Short mmCIF file of C-alpha atoms and ligand atoms in Angstrom, two decimals:
data_model
loop_
_atom_site.label_atom_id
_atom_site.label_comp_id
_atom_site.label_asym_id
_atom_site.label_seq_id
_atom_site.Cartn_x
_atom_site.Cartn_y
_atom_site.Cartn_z
CA MET A 112 -19.93 -2.97 3.47
CA LEU A 113 -20.12 -4.39 0.02
CA GLU A 114 -21.03 -8.05 -0.08
CA PHE A 115 -19.98 -10.39 -2.90
CA VAL A 116 -21.79 -13.51 -3.99
CA PHE A 117 -20.45 -15.88 -6.63
CA ALA A 118 -23.50 -17.51 -8.15
CA LYS A 119 -24.39 -20.09 -10.76
CA ALA A 120 -24.72 -18.78 -14.28
CA THR A 121 -28.41 -18.17 -14.76
CA LEU A 122 -29.84 -15.07 -16.33
CA PRO A 123 -31.48 -12.69 -13.85
CA LYS A 124 -34.97 -11.59 -14.83
CA THR A 125 -34.79 -8.23 -13.10
CA GLY A 126 -32.49 -5.57 -11.71
CA THR A 127 -29.25 -3.96 -12.77
CA ILE A 128 -26.84 -5.99 -14.85
CA ALA A 129 -23.22 -5.37 -15.80
CA VAL A 130 -22.12 -7.02 -19.04
CA PRO A 131 -18.36 -7.30 -19.63
CA LEU A 132 -17.60 -7.52 -23.34
CA SER A 133 -14.27 -8.31 -24.99
CA GLU A 134 -12.96 -6.34 -27.89
CA GLY A 135 -14.24 -7.58 -31.22
CA ALA A 136 -15.97 -10.62 -29.74
CA ALA A 137 -19.54 -11.67 -30.54
CA LEU A 138 -22.09 -11.91 -27.73
CA THR A 139 -21.94 -15.34 -26.11
CA GLY A 140 -23.32 -17.12 -23.07
CA LEU A 141 -25.64 -15.13 -20.85
CA ALA A 142 -24.84 -11.87 -22.64
CA ALA A 143 -26.35 -13.40 -25.80
CA ALA A 144 -29.30 -14.73 -23.81
CA LEU A 145 -29.89 -11.30 -22.30
CA ASP A 146 -29.72 -9.67 -25.71
CA LYS A 147 -32.37 -12.11 -26.91
CA ALA A 148 -34.57 -11.47 -23.88
CA LEU A 149 -34.28 -7.76 -24.66
CA ALA A 150 -35.13 -8.24 -28.33
CA GLY A 151 -31.66 -7.21 -29.52
CA ALA A 152 -31.28 -4.13 -27.33
CA ILE A 153 -27.64 -4.90 -26.51
CA LYS A 154 -26.63 -5.26 -30.16
CA ARG A 155 -28.46 -2.05 -30.99
CA ALA A 156 -26.76 -0.21 -28.11
CA VAL A 157 -23.35 -1.52 -29.17
CA GLU A 158 -23.95 -0.09 -32.61
CA ALA A 159 -25.47 3.19 -31.50
CA ALA A 160 -22.65 3.87 -29.01
CA ALA A 161 -19.91 2.63 -31.38
CA PHE A 162 -19.00 0.29 -28.54
CA THR A 163 -16.07 -1.93 -29.53
CA GLY A 164 -15.23 -3.54 -26.20
CA LYS A 165 -12.10 -1.46 -25.78
CA LYS A 166 -10.81 -1.38 -22.24
CA GLY A 167 -12.44 1.39 -20.25
CA GLN A 168 -15.39 1.84 -22.61
CA SER A 169 -18.90 1.72 -21.24
CA ALA A 170 -22.48 2.21 -22.41
CA THR A 171 -25.69 2.17 -20.41
CA ILE A 172 -29.13 0.99 -21.48
CA LEU A 173 -31.91 2.21 -19.22
CA ALA A 174 -35.04 0.17 -18.48
CA PRO A 175 -35.07 -1.84 -21.72
CA LYS A 176 -37.93 -4.01 -20.48
CA PRO A 177 -40.17 -4.13 -17.39
CA GLY A 178 -38.12 -5.53 -14.50
CA TYR A 179 -34.73 -4.65 -15.96
CA LYS A 180 -33.50 -1.39 -14.53
CA LYS A 181 -30.11 -0.75 -16.06
CA ILE A 182 -27.82 -2.71 -18.35
CA VAL A 183 -24.23 -1.49 -18.30
CA LEU A 184 -21.90 -2.70 -21.02
CA LEU A 185 -18.19 -2.57 -20.12
CA GLY A 186 -15.22 -3.01 -22.40
CA CYS A 187 -12.64 -5.61 -21.29
CA GLY A 188 -10.13 -5.07 -24.09
CA GLU A 189 -8.42 -7.88 -25.99
CA PRO A 190 -9.22 -11.30 -24.49
CA ASP A 191 -5.50 -12.21 -24.46
CA ALA A 192 -4.68 -9.16 -22.38
CA PHE A 193 -7.38 -9.93 -19.83
CA THR A 194 -5.08 -10.57 -16.87
CA PRO A 195 -6.10 -10.72 -13.19
CA ARG A 196 -5.11 -7.06 -13.00
CA ALA A 197 -7.36 -6.22 -15.98
CA ALA A 198 -10.17 -8.06 -14.18
CA GLU A 199 -9.59 -5.86 -11.12
CA GLU A 200 -9.77 -2.73 -13.23
CA LEU A 201 -13.01 -3.99 -14.73
CA GLY A 202 -14.37 -4.62 -11.24
CA GLY A 203 -13.35 -1.10 -10.27
CA ALA A 204 -15.13 0.34 -13.30
CA ILE A 205 -18.26 -1.64 -12.45
CA ALA A 206 -18.25 -0.42 -8.86
CA ALA A 207 -17.79 3.18 -10.01
CA ALA A 208 -20.59 2.90 -12.58
CA LEU A 209 -23.03 1.33 -10.13
CA THR A 210 -22.45 3.16 -6.83
CA LYS A 211 -26.00 4.43 -6.81
CA GLU A 212 -27.55 0.97 -7.34
CA PRO A 213 -28.36 -1.09 -4.24
CA ASP A 214 -27.36 -4.32 -5.96
CA ALA A 215 -26.31 -5.63 -9.34
CA THR A 216 -25.38 -8.80 -11.17
CA ILE A 217 -22.26 -9.18 -13.30
CA LEU A 218 -22.50 -11.52 -16.28
CA SER A 219 -19.01 -12.93 -15.74
CA ASP A 220 -20.09 -16.45 -16.68
CA GLY A 221 -17.80 -16.51 -19.73
CA LEU A 222 -14.65 -15.60 -17.78
CA ASP A 223 -12.09 -17.67 -15.91
CA PRO A 224 -13.61 -18.21 -12.43
CA ALA A 225 -10.40 -16.96 -10.79
CA HIS A 226 -10.62 -13.77 -12.83
CA THR A 227 -14.14 -13.38 -11.51
CA ALA A 228 -12.70 -13.25 -7.99
CA HIS A 229 -10.35 -10.48 -9.14
CA ILE A 230 -13.34 -8.54 -10.45
CA ALA A 231 -14.74 -8.70 -6.92
CA LEU A 232 -11.43 -7.50 -5.48
CA GLY A 233 -11.33 -4.57 -7.89
CA ALA A 234 -14.90 -3.61 -7.05
CA ARG A 235 -14.13 -3.78 -3.35
CA LEU A 236 -10.98 -1.68 -3.60
CA ARG A 237 -12.75 0.96 -5.66
CA SER A 238 -15.70 1.08 -3.26
CA TYR A 239 -13.53 2.08 -0.30
CA ARG A 240 -14.94 5.08 1.59
CA PHE A 241 -13.77 6.90 4.70
CA GLU A 242 -16.86 8.57 6.08
CA LYS A 243 -16.49 8.34 9.85
CA TYR A 244 -16.23 12.12 10.27
CA ARG A 245 -19.11 13.01 7.97
CA THR A 246 -22.26 13.70 9.92
CA THR A 247 -24.25 15.63 7.33
CA LEU A 248 -24.05 13.39 4.23
CA LYS A 249 -27.34 13.54 2.40
CA ASP A 250 -28.95 10.37 1.20
CA ASP A 251 -28.24 11.07 -2.45
CA GLU A 252 -24.55 11.64 -1.67
CA LYS A 253 -24.11 8.20 -0.15
CA ALA A 254 -22.95 5.08 -1.94
CA LYS A 255 -25.81 2.59 -2.23
CA LEU A 256 -24.10 -0.51 -3.56
CA THR A 257 -24.22 -3.23 -0.90
CA ARG A 258 -24.40 -6.45 -2.86
CA LEU A 259 -22.73 -7.61 -6.07
CA THR A 260 -23.59 -10.98 -7.55
CA LEU A 261 -20.90 -12.34 -9.86
CA LEU A 262 -21.99 -15.16 -12.11
CA SER A 263 -19.35 -17.84 -12.35
CA SER A 264 -18.84 -20.97 -14.42
CA ASP A 265 -17.37 -22.54 -11.26
CA THR A 266 -18.53 -20.88 -8.05
CA ALA A 267 -16.36 -23.10 -5.84
CA LYS A 268 -13.27 -21.93 -7.73
CA SER A 269 -14.30 -18.29 -7.53
CA ASP A 270 -15.06 -18.59 -3.81
CA ALA A 271 -11.67 -20.20 -3.16
CA ALA A 272 -9.83 -17.62 -5.25
CA TYR A 273 -11.53 -14.79 -3.38
CA ILE A 274 -10.44 -15.92 0.12
CA PRO A 275 -6.82 -14.70 -0.09
CA LEU A 276 -7.91 -11.65 -2.09
CA ALA A 277 -10.26 -10.64 0.70
CA ALA A 278 -7.34 -10.80 3.15
CA ILE A 279 -5.34 -8.54 0.86
CA ALA A 280 -8.29 -6.15 0.61
CA GLU A 281 -8.45 -6.02 4.40
CA GLY A 282 -4.77 -5.13 4.51
CA VAL A 283 -5.32 -2.36 1.95
CA GLU A 284 -8.29 -1.05 3.92
CA PHE A 285 -6.28 -1.01 7.15
CA THR A 286 -3.59 1.02 5.41
CA ARG A 287 -6.05 3.44 3.83
CA ASN A 288 -7.76 3.97 7.18
CA VAL A 289 -4.63 4.84 9.11
CA VAL A 290 -3.22 6.97 6.30
CA THR A 291 -6.46 8.96 6.04
CA GLU A 292 -6.81 9.63 9.76
CA PRO A 293 -5.85 13.16 10.76
CA ALA A 294 -2.80 13.63 12.93
CA ASN A 295 -4.76 14.75 16.00
CA ILE A 296 -6.37 11.31 16.06
CA LEU A 297 -3.54 9.16 14.76
CA TYR A 298 -0.31 9.95 16.62
CA PRO A 299 2.41 7.40 17.37
CA ALA A 300 0.79 5.76 20.42
CA GLU A 301 -2.60 5.52 18.71
CA PHE A 302 -1.02 4.12 15.56
CA ALA A 303 0.77 1.49 17.65
CA ASP A 304 -2.55 0.59 19.31
CA ARG A 305 -4.20 0.08 15.94
CA ILE A 306 -1.37 -2.18 14.85
CA GLU A 307 -1.75 -4.17 18.07
CA GLY A 308 -5.32 -4.83 16.94
CA LEU A 309 -3.80 -7.00 14.19
CA LYS A 310 -2.77 -9.56 16.81
CA LYS A 311 -6.06 -11.32 16.14
CA LEU A 312 -4.68 -12.35 12.74
CA GLY A 313 -1.86 -14.29 14.40
CA LEU A 314 0.80 -11.62 14.14
CA LYS A 315 3.27 -11.32 17.00
CA ILE A 316 3.47 -7.67 17.94
CA GLU A 317 5.87 -5.78 20.19
CA VAL A 318 5.60 -2.09 20.96
CA PHE A 319 8.67 -0.10 22.05
CA ASP A 320 7.97 3.14 23.89
CA GLN A 321 10.19 6.16 24.47
CA LYS A 322 12.08 4.57 27.37
CA ASP A 323 12.68 1.36 25.45
CA LEU A 324 14.01 3.33 22.50
CA GLU A 325 16.27 5.40 24.73
CA LYS A 326 17.66 2.22 26.25
CA LEU A 327 18.30 0.80 22.80
CA GLY A 328 20.08 3.99 21.79
CA PHE A 329 17.82 5.12 18.96
CA GLY A 330 19.42 8.57 19.00
CA SER A 331 18.62 9.35 15.39
CA MET A 332 14.91 8.51 15.45
CA LEU A 333 14.44 10.04 18.91
CA ALA A 334 15.90 13.38 17.80
CA VAL A 335 13.00 13.73 15.36
CA SER A 336 10.60 13.24 18.25
CA TRP A 337 12.21 15.75 20.66
CA GLY A 338 9.98 18.62 19.64
CA SER A 339 6.73 16.74 19.95
CA ALA A 340 4.39 16.42 22.91
CA ARG A 341 3.54 12.94 21.59
CA GLU A 342 5.74 10.02 22.55
CA PRO A 343 7.39 7.98 19.79
CA ARG A 344 6.91 4.28 19.25
CA MET A 345 8.53 1.49 17.29
CA VAL A 346 6.35 -1.49 16.47
CA VAL A 347 7.77 -4.86 15.45
CA MET A 348 5.40 -7.29 13.75
CA GLN A 349 6.33 -10.90 13.09
CA TRP A 350 4.58 -13.39 10.87
CA LEU A 351 5.97 -16.92 11.06
CA GLY A 352 4.06 -18.49 8.21
CA ALA A 353 6.87 -20.80 7.11
CA SER A 354 8.94 -21.79 10.13
CA GLY A 355 6.09 -21.34 12.59
CA ALA A 356 3.70 -23.43 10.57
CA MET A 357 6.05 -26.15 9.51
CA THR A 358 8.04 -27.97 12.14
CA ALA A 359 11.73 -28.19 12.59
CA GLU A 360 12.18 -31.24 14.91
CA GLY A 361 8.46 -31.33 15.46
CA LYS A 362 8.43 -27.97 17.18
CA LYS A 363 7.17 -24.62 16.08
CA SER A 364 9.88 -22.06 15.67
CA LYS A 365 9.62 -18.98 17.84
CA LYS A 366 12.00 -16.96 15.73
CA PRO A 367 11.61 -16.09 12.07
CA LYS A 368 14.04 -17.90 9.82
CA ASP A 369 15.67 -15.89 7.01
CA PRO A 370 12.72 -13.54 6.99
CA ILE A 371 11.89 -10.83 4.54
CA ALA A 372 11.93 -7.55 6.46
CA PHE A 373 9.69 -4.59 5.66
CA ILE A 374 10.47 -1.27 7.26
CA GLY A 375 8.21 1.79 7.20
CA LYS A 376 8.56 5.51 7.83
CA GLY A 377 5.81 6.52 10.20
CA VAL A 378 5.94 10.28 10.68
CA THR A 379 2.38 10.89 11.87
CA PHE A 380 2.79 14.57 11.08
CA ASP A 381 5.72 16.32 9.44
CA THR A 382 5.81 20.07 10.03
CA GLY A 383 9.46 20.07 9.03
CA GLY A 384 10.41 20.87 12.62
CA ILE A 385 12.60 23.96 13.10
CA SER A 386 13.35 23.83 9.35
CA ILE A 387 9.62 24.41 9.07
CA LYS A 388 7.62 23.79 5.91
CA PRO A 389 5.56 26.49 4.18
CA ALA A 390 1.88 26.61 5.17
CA ALA A 391 0.45 25.73 1.76
CA GLY A 392 -0.17 22.02 1.54
CA MET A 393 1.24 21.22 4.95
CA GLU A 394 -1.95 19.29 5.75
CA ASP A 395 -0.69 16.60 3.36
CA MET A 396 1.92 15.74 5.94
CA LYS A 397 -0.67 13.80 7.93
CA TRP A 398 0.06 11.02 5.46
CA ASP A 399 3.80 11.10 6.03
CA MET A 400 3.28 7.81 7.85
CA ALA A 401 2.13 6.00 4.70
CA GLY A 402 5.26 3.83 4.57
CA ALA A 403 4.48 2.52 8.05
CA GLY A 404 0.79 2.21 7.22
CA THR A 405 1.69 0.13 4.19
CA VAL A 406 4.00 -2.14 6.14
CA ALA A 407 1.26 -2.77 8.73
CA GLY A 408 -1.37 -3.39 6.04
CA LEU A 409 0.99 -5.74 4.23
CA MET A 410 1.64 -7.73 7.40
CA ALA A 411 -2.12 -7.91 7.93
CA ALA A 412 -2.55 -9.21 4.39
CA LEU A 413 0.18 -11.85 4.78
CA ALA A 414 -1.22 -13.04 8.10
CA GLY A 415 -4.81 -12.84 6.90
CA ARG A 416 -4.12 -15.15 3.97
CA LYS A 417 -1.71 -17.27 6.01
CA ALA A 418 1.18 -16.71 3.64
CA LYS A 419 3.81 -19.46 3.76
CA VAL A 420 6.63 -17.12 4.54
CA ASP A 421 8.48 -15.68 7.49
CA ALA A 422 8.18 -11.92 7.36
CA VAL A 423 8.81 -9.12 9.81
CA GLY A 424 7.49 -5.58 9.69
CA LEU A 425 9.08 -2.73 11.62
CA VAL A 426 7.77 0.80 11.79
CA GLY A 427 9.24 3.90 13.39
CA LEU A 428 6.47 6.21 14.58
CA VAL A 429 7.18 9.84 15.48
CA GLU A 430 5.77 13.32 15.07
CA ASN A 431 8.07 16.04 13.69
CA MET A 432 7.25 19.33 15.46
CA PRO A 433 9.00 22.63 16.13
CA SER A 434 9.19 23.63 19.79
CA GLY A 435 11.58 24.65 22.52
CA THR A 436 12.72 21.08 22.84
CA ALA A 437 13.00 20.38 19.13
CA VAL A 438 16.19 19.31 17.45
CA ARG A 439 18.05 22.27 15.85
CA PRO A 440 19.88 22.45 12.54
CA GLY A 441 23.49 21.69 13.35
CA ASP A 442 22.78 19.30 16.21
CA VAL A 443 24.76 16.09 16.28
CA VAL A 444 23.19 12.83 17.47
CA LYS A 445 24.36 9.25 17.79
CA SER A 446 22.39 6.69 15.82
CA TYR A 447 21.66 3.12 16.90
CA SER A 448 24.34 1.97 14.44
CA GLY A 449 26.93 3.97 16.35
CA GLN A 450 27.45 6.47 13.53
CA THR A 451 27.05 10.11 14.48
CA ILE A 452 24.77 12.28 12.38
CA GLU A 453 24.89 16.03 11.89
CA ILE A 454 21.29 17.13 11.40
CA LEU A 455 21.48 20.08 9.04
CA ASN A 456 17.83 20.14 8.02
CA THR A 457 15.21 18.96 10.49
CA ASP A 458 12.78 18.42 7.59
CA ALA A 459 14.94 15.57 6.32
CA GLU A 460 13.55 13.53 9.22
CA GLY A 461 12.28 10.37 7.54
CA ARG A 462 15.78 9.16 6.87
CA LEU A 463 16.66 9.76 10.54
CA VAL A 464 13.81 7.48 11.58
CA LEU A 465 14.65 4.80 9.04
CA ALA A 466 18.37 4.84 9.87
CA ASP A 467 17.72 3.39 13.32
CA VAL A 468 14.89 1.05 12.38
CA LEU A 469 16.75 -0.36 9.36
CA TYR A 470 19.83 -1.01 11.42
CA TYR A 471 17.81 -2.64 14.17
CA ALA A 472 15.95 -4.83 11.67
CA GLN A 473 19.11 -6.27 10.17
CA GLU A 474 20.86 -6.70 13.49
CA ARG A 475 17.98 -8.49 15.15
CA PHE A 476 16.54 -10.53 12.28
CA ALA A 477 19.36 -11.01 9.75
CA PRO A 478 16.77 -10.77 6.98
CA LYS A 479 17.26 -12.31 3.56
CA TYR A 480 15.97 -9.11 2.00
CA MET A 481 15.05 -5.73 3.43
CA VAL A 482 12.55 -3.43 1.77
CA ASP A 483 11.72 -0.04 3.22
CA LEU A 484 8.86 2.23 2.23
CA ALA A 485 8.77 5.93 2.86
CA THR A 486 7.19 9.16 1.71
CA LEU A 487 10.76 10.33 1.81
CA THR A 488 11.27 13.20 -0.62
CA GLY A 489 9.43 15.84 -2.56
CA ALA A 490 12.14 15.38 -5.17
CA ILE A 491 10.78 11.97 -6.19
CA VAL A 492 7.50 13.67 -7.08
CA VAL A 493 9.40 16.15 -9.22
CA GLY A 494 11.24 13.30 -10.92
CA LEU A 495 8.55 10.67 -11.41
CA GLY A 496 5.26 12.45 -10.77
CA HIS A 497 2.35 10.30 -9.66
CA GLU A 498 2.88 7.37 -12.05
CA TYR A 499 5.77 5.43 -10.53
CA ALA A 500 7.30 5.09 -7.10
CA GLY A 501 11.07 5.37 -6.99
CA LEU A 502 13.05 2.19 -6.42
CA PHE A 503 16.58 2.37 -5.08
CA SER A 504 18.49 -0.84 -4.48
CA ASN A 505 21.91 -2.36 -4.05
CA ASP A 506 20.68 -5.63 -5.58
CA ASP A 507 19.67 -6.21 -9.22
CA GLY A 508 17.83 -9.47 -8.57
CA LEU A 509 15.74 -7.94 -5.82
CA SER A 510 14.99 -4.94 -8.04
CA GLU A 511 13.76 -7.14 -10.86
CA LYS A 512 11.49 -9.08 -8.52
CA LEU A 513 9.99 -5.88 -7.16
CA ILE A 514 9.51 -4.31 -10.58
CA ALA A 515 7.76 -7.46 -11.85
CA ALA A 516 5.44 -7.53 -8.83
CA GLY A 517 4.67 -3.86 -9.37
CA LYS A 518 3.72 -4.43 -12.99
CA ALA A 519 1.43 -7.34 -12.12
CA THR A 520 -0.45 -5.41 -9.45
CA GLY A 521 -0.65 -2.01 -11.11
CA GLU A 522 1.73 -0.45 -8.56
CA PRO A 523 4.69 0.35 -10.79
CA LEU A 524 8.25 1.12 -9.75
CA TRP A 525 10.95 2.99 -11.61
CA ARG A 526 14.52 2.19 -10.69
CA MET A 527 16.68 5.15 -9.81
CA PRO A 528 20.45 5.35 -9.41
CA LEU A 529 22.23 4.37 -6.23
CA ALA A 530 25.99 4.70 -5.96
CA PRO A 531 28.21 2.36 -3.96
CA PRO A 532 29.37 3.72 -0.59
CA GLY A 533 32.06 6.34 -1.02
CA GLU A 534 31.21 7.13 -4.64
CA LEU A 535 29.31 9.81 -6.54
CA TYR A 536 26.26 11.06 -4.64
CA ASP A 537 27.33 9.31 -1.46
CA LYS A 538 30.28 11.66 -1.01
CA ASN A 539 27.93 14.63 -0.54
CA LEU A 540 26.86 13.14 2.77
CA ASN A 541 30.22 13.53 4.48
CA SER A 542 29.91 15.91 7.41
CA ASP A 543 32.56 18.31 8.65
CA ILE A 544 32.07 17.37 12.28
CA ALA A 545 30.27 14.00 12.36
CA ASP A 546 30.27 10.72 10.42
CA VAL A 547 27.43 11.73 8.15
CA LYS A 548 25.06 14.64 7.58
CA ASN A 549 21.37 14.24 6.85
CA ILE A 550 21.26 16.27 3.63
CA GLY A 551 23.55 16.48 0.61
CA GLY A 552 24.70 19.69 -1.00
CA GLY A 553 21.67 21.34 -2.54
CA ARG A 554 18.43 20.28 -4.14
CA ALA A 555 20.07 18.35 -6.96
CA GLY A 556 19.27 14.64 -6.94
CA GLY A 557 17.39 14.96 -3.65
CA SER A 558 15.75 11.52 -3.72
CA ILE A 559 19.05 9.86 -4.51
CA THR A 560 20.87 11.61 -1.68
CA ALA A 561 18.15 10.44 0.67
CA ALA A 562 18.55 6.85 -0.53
CA GLN A 563 22.32 7.14 -0.20
CA PHE A 564 21.86 8.25 3.40
CA LEU A 565 19.79 5.15 4.12
CA GLN A 566 22.41 2.97 2.50
CA ARG A 567 24.90 4.14 5.09
CA PHE A 568 22.79 2.19 7.60
CA VAL A 569 22.58 -0.98 5.52
CA ASN A 570 25.46 -3.39 5.88
CA ALA A 571 25.71 -4.27 2.19
CA LYS A 572 22.83 -6.71 2.61
CA PRO A 573 20.25 -6.98 -0.21
CA TRP A 574 17.99 -4.02 0.33
CA ALA A 575 15.54 -1.89 -1.57
CA HIS A 576 14.07 1.49 -0.73
CA LEU A 577 10.73 2.57 -2.20
CA ASP A 578 10.15 6.32 -2.18
CA ILE A 579 6.35 6.48 -2.33
CA ALA A 580 5.93 10.24 -1.77
CA GLY A 581 4.21 10.62 -5.16
CA MET A 582 2.02 7.54 -4.84
CA ALA A 583 0.69 7.35 -1.29
CA TRP A 584 -2.13 9.81 -1.87
CA ALA A 585 -4.21 9.99 -5.06
CA SER A 586 -5.68 13.33 -6.07
CA LYS A 587 -8.07 11.69 -8.53
CA ASP A 588 -9.92 8.41 -8.89
CA ALA A 589 -8.15 5.48 -10.56
CA PRO A 590 -9.74 2.11 -11.46
CA THR A 591 -9.09 0.41 -8.12
CA VAL A 592 -8.10 3.44 -6.04
CA PRO A 593 -10.64 6.08 -5.16
CA LYS A 594 -9.22 9.55 -4.57
CA GLY A 595 -7.32 9.63 -1.28
CA ALA A 596 -5.03 7.17 0.50
CA SER A 597 -3.96 4.56 -2.05
CA ALA A 598 -2.18 1.97 0.13
CA PHE A 599 0.40 1.81 -2.66
CA GLY A 600 2.78 -1.04 -1.91
CA VAL A 601 0.50 -3.43 -0.06
CA ARG A 602 -0.51 -5.30 -3.20
CA LEU A 603 2.92 -4.98 -4.76
CA LEU A 604 4.75 -6.45 -1.78
CA ASP A 605 2.14 -9.11 -1.14
CA ARG A 606 2.70 -10.24 -4.71
CA PHE A 607 6.49 -9.98 -4.31
CA VAL A 608 6.21 -12.37 -1.37
CA ALA A 609 3.76 -14.74 -3.07
CA GLU A 610 5.79 -14.99 -6.27
CA ASN A 611 9.23 -15.41 -4.76
CA PHE A 612 9.08 -16.88 -1.28
CA GLU A 613 6.05 -19.08 -0.95
CA ALA A 614 6.96 -22.49 -2.29
CA SER A 615 3.67 -23.78 -3.63
N1 LIG B 229 7.78 14.02 4.12
C1 LIG B 229 8.64 14.81 3.32
C2 LIG B 229 8.63 14.43 1.85
C3 LIG B 229 7.32 14.59 1.12
C4 LIG B 229 7.09 15.72 0.37
C5 LIG B 229 6.37 13.58 1.12
C6 LIG B 229 5.91 15.84 -0.35
C7 LIG B 229 5.20 13.73 0.42
C8 LIG B 229 4.97 14.84 -0.33
C9 LIG B 229 10.09 14.69 3.83
O1 LIG B 229 10.21 14.49 5.19
C10 LIG B 229 10.76 15.96 3.51
O2 LIG B 229 10.39 16.95 4.05
N2 LIG B 229 11.77 15.92 2.65
C11 LIG B 229 12.49 17.08 2.27
C12 LIG B 229 13.95 16.75 2.26
C13 LIG B 229 14.85 17.95 2.15
C14 LIG B 229 14.74 18.80 3.39
C15 LIG B 229 16.25 17.47 1.95
C16 LIG B 229 12.01 17.49 0.88
O3 LIG B 229 11.68 16.61 0.08
O4 LIG B 229 11.91 18.68 0.63
MN1 LIG B 230 10.25 16.32 6.26
ZN1 LIG B 231 8.63 13.58 6.12
#
């Protein structure tokens, strides 16, 4: 674990030091003092490396004086553009540059003390590792960084700013852990158990097992699970941070009031079922539960920082397997909404899970807004690549809020088309023998068809669907996301809640 200390601004006499420098700015504060102590070594390095302070730039000075081990200069870009997000990216760059150092000090004395807390968050997010199954890691392959000291002009302010950020980081780490776990370890029941562990944060958690779901009539979600030896689960998480904390008639509310609902696709492994996927790359389908992982991590973040909001999180957890009991192409099932569904492709299973959970969420909680997350289609990766998640929504205001939160947190969304019921793409979902079929015509507009299918289970209430298939797993390092499970959506939705629903 990486430990962070916000400390008074005094120049360290030894060790490894990170020096953030703005574009075009002269050395000031402790950076100037360090340069003097090093007889101008920083200025000389800046010149020799043509270092301008541009974002992403770095230069290293080795052992410039006895006691000093490494001085790393890092570009912060234009001072005006140094947002909390830019501070996180800087923190990520520092963590990446210093993984092999046991400890280091960051000369952040000249920065806003709240930004300093965001540097810590960025460093923490970038330092995430999942090493529980590695038994032969050699010493020189291991990360060494255990302690970062961040100098602050106001340590109390930095400490206070870091408290909620640490809760968010814990949510992100929860998500990354469950998304990274292989499917033999993390199957629906195990996933539900891990979510139950979040009770300690004050979340109310209910787990529905196979029998419960049968009683409810979750015919759509259960059909996906037919072929699997693993039992399905639905988990409902409630955080009553507004009504439960405040008092209506002096009592704590037991039920969320006008909550925001988050719904996640939790397919712990997606073989495609009888419409089986090709072998190449099928291992990626262990992270087909990233939507659910994100919802759980988000709920952990909201509870961990005691967000002043009522929010509910619902996840449908199943495994999609081919077997003698698996659902067949052409089968017709009855969804929880009452609509019958003709399942023409058993690999279009995420929407079958979400159909029931979405409908249940709105019926039970009458949410003000519903947002679902799902690694729903390969087509969204074709359309948007790995830069944006797809946003589909029946509500412009909600879309704008989500897009703004995405920009601020570095988890960007691109809005895609969604037709009203009965129009355009929606018509392709009409089945010959049931109310709706689970795929459209062909491959054309595949992500949109999927969103249109979901919309058939939304009663015209404000709703957004985030197709995160291209974003849930990173194939290369990014400033605050090491290669692997990204937890895309946790920070975005935490921000969406903080900005729009927590009266401050
Ligand atoms: N889980 C997949 C989508 C996916 C693909 C996620 C690649 C992440 C990376 C989903 O269940 C699926 O199989 N979708 C099909 C839908 C098709 C059968 C209509 C697809 O995208 O091919
Ligand atoms: Mn599938
Ligand atoms: Zn899937």
